[in-house]
Amino acid sequence: IPPSEPLQCPATLRFERWPRRSRLPRRVGSRMRGKIFSRDEANRMIPLVRRIVLNIRARHRLLAKKQEQVMLLGIRPDGETEAAAAARDGARERTLRANRRLRDEIKTFSAELESLGCFLRDADGGVVECYGELRGDIVYFTWQPGSKVFQAWHPLDQSFVNRQPMPGIESKAAL
């Protein structure tokens, strides 16, 4: 849409409201978007999920370092010459471009996770969730780097903090 034209919202467009703090899945009609996995199906994805999450975490750490560099490059020391200021500004612009590239790469990897039916909940910690069925209920299965299986779960209307170990998993290892 060209910027000169105002955005039009069709009158038939309906939005469903969910409680803000809730992590309920989005619905289309009466169906959730996303696959609902069994424990076995979710666990079979872990080798691919692990590789994607390792890439995300590496880029996330690098992005944090580069953001710190941008802040430092934005500070002009007293008595700085024009040539030094131009060099510093050039370095800052290059770092900003690298940051944009890293953000785009993180978004691409996150989209890859979503195409599998998973959701990245914490880029720093590498926490991944997917919809799962447990004892006839739809819940979030939770995986963290270092785990060989989805070790925890929590109800859709609660956060990761309220996770519980999967049946048959020792509680300390899952949490």
GROMACS .gro file of C-alpha atoms in nm:
model
  175
    1ILE     CA    1   0.000   0.000   0.000
    2PRO     CA    2   0.151   0.334  -0.095
    3PRO     CA    3   0.206   0.560   0.207
    4SER     CA    4  -0.024   0.829   0.062
    5GLU     CA    5  -0.331   0.604   0.087
    6PRO     CA    6  -0.498   0.559   0.427
    7LEU     CA    7  -0.529   0.204   0.557
    8GLN     CA    8  -0.880   0.065   0.532
    9CYS     CA    9  -1.007  -0.194   0.777
   10PRO     CA   10  -1.291  -0.413   0.643
   11ALA     CA   11  -1.608  -0.393   0.850
   12THR     CA   12  -1.627  -0.773   0.858
   13LEU     CA   13  -1.289  -0.811   1.029
   14ARG     CA   14  -1.341  -0.954   1.379
   15PHE     CA   15  -1.089  -0.960   1.659
   16GLU     CA   16  -1.114  -1.201   1.948
   17ARG     CA   17  -0.991  -1.065   2.278
   18TRP     CA   18  -0.789  -1.274   2.520
   19PRO     CA   19  -0.688  -1.175   2.871
   20ARG     CA   20  -0.359  -0.983   2.848
   21ARG     CA   21  -0.161  -1.204   3.083
   22SER     CA   22  -0.289  -1.523   2.931
   23ARG     CA   23  -0.093  -1.726   2.681
   24LEU     CA   24  -0.400  -1.878   2.522
   25PRO     CA   25  -0.351  -1.974   2.160
   26ARG     CA   26  -0.495  -1.760   1.885
   27ARG     CA   27  -0.803  -1.910   1.728
   28VAL     CA   28  -0.935  -1.902   1.376
   29GLY     CA   29  -1.304  -1.977   1.400
   30SER     CA   30  -1.309  -2.241   1.668
   31ARG     CA   31  -0.967  -2.395   1.589
   32MET     CA   32  -0.625  -2.316   1.737
   33ARG     CA   33  -0.343  -2.218   1.505
   34GLY     CA   34  -0.054  -2.459   1.541
   35LYS     CA   35  -0.005  -2.830   1.571
   36ILE     CA   36  -0.085  -3.019   1.889
   37PHE     CA   37   0.192  -3.270   1.955
   38SER     CA   38   0.205  -3.594   2.146
   39ARG     CA   39   0.508  -3.629   2.373
   40ASP     CA   40   0.677  -3.862   2.123
   41GLU     CA   41   0.617  -3.628   1.829
   42ALA     CA   42   0.752  -3.331   2.023
   43ASN     CA   43   1.059  -3.524   2.139
   44ARG     CA   44   1.142  -3.636   1.783
   45MET     CA   45   1.180  -3.267   1.685
   46ILE     CA   46   1.443  -3.193   1.948
   47PRO     CA   47   1.756  -3.247   1.733
   48LEU     CA   48   1.633  -2.985   1.484
   49VAL     CA   49   1.499  -2.756   1.759
   50ARG     CA   50   1.835  -2.778   1.938
   51ARG     CA   51   2.029  -2.668   1.625
   52ILE     CA   52   1.792  -2.376   1.564
   53VAL     CA   53   1.806  -2.265   1.928
   54LEU     CA   54   2.188  -2.282   1.932
   55ASN     CA   55   2.191  -2.045   1.634
   56ILE     CA   56   1.943  -1.809   1.800
   57ARG     CA   57   2.131  -1.801   2.130
   58ALA     CA   58   2.467  -1.738   1.962
   59ARG     CA   59   2.325  -1.446   1.765
   60HIS     CA   60   2.140  -1.313   2.069
   61ARG     CA   61   2.463  -1.303   2.273
   62LEU     CA   62   2.650  -1.136   1.986
   63LEU     CA   63   2.368  -0.883   1.947
   64ALA     CA   64   2.390  -0.793   2.316
   65LYS     CA   65   2.766  -0.728   2.280
   66LYS     CA   66   2.716  -0.521   1.967
   67GLN     CA   67   2.443  -0.313   2.131
   68GLU     CA   68   2.691  -0.230   2.405
   69GLN     CA   69   2.942  -0.126   2.138
   70VAL     CA   70   2.684   0.103   1.977
   71MET     CA   71   2.627   0.276   2.309
   72LEU     CA   72   3.000   0.326   2.365
   73LEU     CA   73   3.051   0.449   2.008
   74GLY     CA   74   2.776   0.706   2.064
   75ILE     CA   75   2.977   0.880   2.337
   76ARG     CA   76   3.199   1.159   2.203
   77PRO     CA   77   3.510   1.209   2.417
   78ASP     CA   78   3.623   1.564   2.500
   79GLY     CA   79   3.883   1.696   2.259
   80GLU     CA   80   3.803   1.442   1.985
   81THR     CA   81   3.918   1.556   1.640
   82GLU     CA   82   3.680   1.571   1.346
   83ALA     CA   83   3.863   1.282   1.177
   84ALA     CA   84   3.833   1.066   1.489
   85ALA     CA   85   3.465   1.158   1.524
   86ALA     CA   86   3.401   1.061   1.160
   87ALA     CA   87   3.579   0.728   1.212
   88ARG     CA   88   3.379   0.662   1.530
   89ASP     CA   89   3.053   0.751   1.354
   90GLY     CA   90   3.143   0.515   1.068
   91ALA     CA   91   3.217   0.234   1.313
   92ARG     CA   92   2.886   0.302   1.487
   93GLU     CA   93   2.693   0.284   1.158
   94ARG     CA   94   2.865  -0.045   1.065
   95THR     CA   95   2.777  -0.188   1.406
   96LEU     CA   96   2.415  -0.075   1.369
   97ARG     CA   97   2.396  -0.250   1.029
   98ALA     CA   98   2.540  -0.566   1.185
   99ASN     CA   99   2.278  -0.543   1.462
  100ARG     CA  100   1.998  -0.521   1.205
  101ARG     CA  101   2.139  -0.824   1.025
  102LEU     CA  102   2.158  -1.022   1.352
  103ARG     CA  103   1.798  -0.928   1.441
  104ASP     CA  104   1.684  -1.042   1.096
  105GLU     CA  105   1.868  -1.372   1.139
  106ILE     CA  106   1.708  -1.425   1.481
  107LYS     CA  107   1.366  -1.356   1.328
  108THR     CA  108   1.438  -1.605   1.049
  109PHE     CA  109   1.537  -1.878   1.295
  110SER     CA  110   1.233  -1.800   1.513
  111ALA     CA  111   1.012  -1.833   1.205
  112GLU     CA  112   1.173  -2.170   1.135
  113LEU     CA  113   1.081  -2.282   1.487
  114GLU     CA  114   0.726  -2.159   1.434
  115SER     CA  115   0.703  -2.350   1.107
  116LEU     CA  116   0.772  -2.665   1.311
  117GLY     CA  117   0.492  -2.572   1.551
  118CYS     CA  118   0.718  -2.439   1.829
  119PHE     CA  119   0.750  -2.099   1.994
  120LEU     CA  120   1.065  -1.931   2.125
  121ARG     CA  121   0.983  -1.797   2.472
  122ASP     CA  122   1.329  -1.680   2.580
  123ALA     CA  123   1.610  -1.615   2.333
  124ASP     CA  124   1.872  -1.581   2.605
  125GLY     CA  125   1.782  -1.903   2.784
  126GLY     CA  126   1.669  -2.087   2.470
  127VAL     CA  127   1.329  -2.183   2.614
  128VAL     CA  128   1.101  -2.338   2.351
  129GLU     CA  129   0.737  -2.436   2.387
  130CYS     CA  130   0.485  -2.617   2.171
  131TYR     CA  131   0.123  -2.719   2.211
  132GLY     CA  132   0.087  -3.068   2.344
  133GLU     CA  133  -0.175  -3.307   2.467
  134LEU     CA  134  -0.134  -3.440   2.817
  135ARG     CA  135  -0.402  -3.648   2.989
  136GLY     CA  136  -0.663  -3.519   2.743
  137ASP     CA  137  -0.580  -3.149   2.800
  138ILE     CA  138  -0.406  -2.911   2.562
  139VAL     CA  139  -0.099  -2.766   2.738
  140TYR     CA  140   0.240  -2.616   2.656
  141PHE     CA  141   0.530  -2.862   2.647
  142THR     CA  142   0.854  -2.688   2.748
  143TRP     CA  143   1.210  -2.759   2.638
  144GLN     CA  144   1.538  -2.598   2.740
  145PRO     CA  145   1.890  -2.648   2.600
  146GLY     CA  146   2.064  -2.938   2.768
  147SER     CA  147   1.747  -3.147   2.782
  148LYS     CA  148   1.709  -3.455   2.567
  149VAL     CA  149   1.327  -3.441   2.579
  150PHE     CA  150   1.049  -3.194   2.650
  151GLN     CA  151   1.073  -3.226   3.027
  152ALA     CA  152   0.805  -2.992   3.157
  153TRP     CA  153   0.460  -2.862   3.080
  154HIS     CA  154   0.226  -2.588   3.195
  155PRO     CA  155  -0.138  -2.499   3.130
  156LEU     CA  156  -0.213  -2.259   2.845
  157ASP     CA  157  -0.339  -1.993   3.085
  158GLN     CA  158  -0.023  -1.996   3.300
  159SER     CA  159   0.335  -1.895   3.237
  160PHE     CA  160   0.660  -2.090   3.209
  161VAL     CA  161   0.722  -2.016   3.577
  162ASN     CA  162   0.431  -2.249   3.663
  163ARG     CA  163   0.573  -2.544   3.472
  164GLN     CA  164   0.552  -2.894   3.613
  165PRO     CA  165   0.761  -3.198   3.530
  166MET     CA  166   0.624  -3.434   3.269
  167PRO     CA  167   0.490  -3.759   3.411
  168GLY     CA  168   0.781  -3.998   3.450
  169ILE     CA  169   1.047  -3.721   3.460
  170GLU     CA  170   1.236  -3.646   3.780
  171SER     CA  171   1.123  -3.303   3.901
  172LYS     CA  172   1.470  -3.147   3.958
  173ALA     CA  173   1.584  -3.234   3.606
  174ALA     CA  174   1.274  -3.076   3.449
  175LEU     CA  175   1.266  -2.755   3.645
   0.00000   0.00000   0.00000
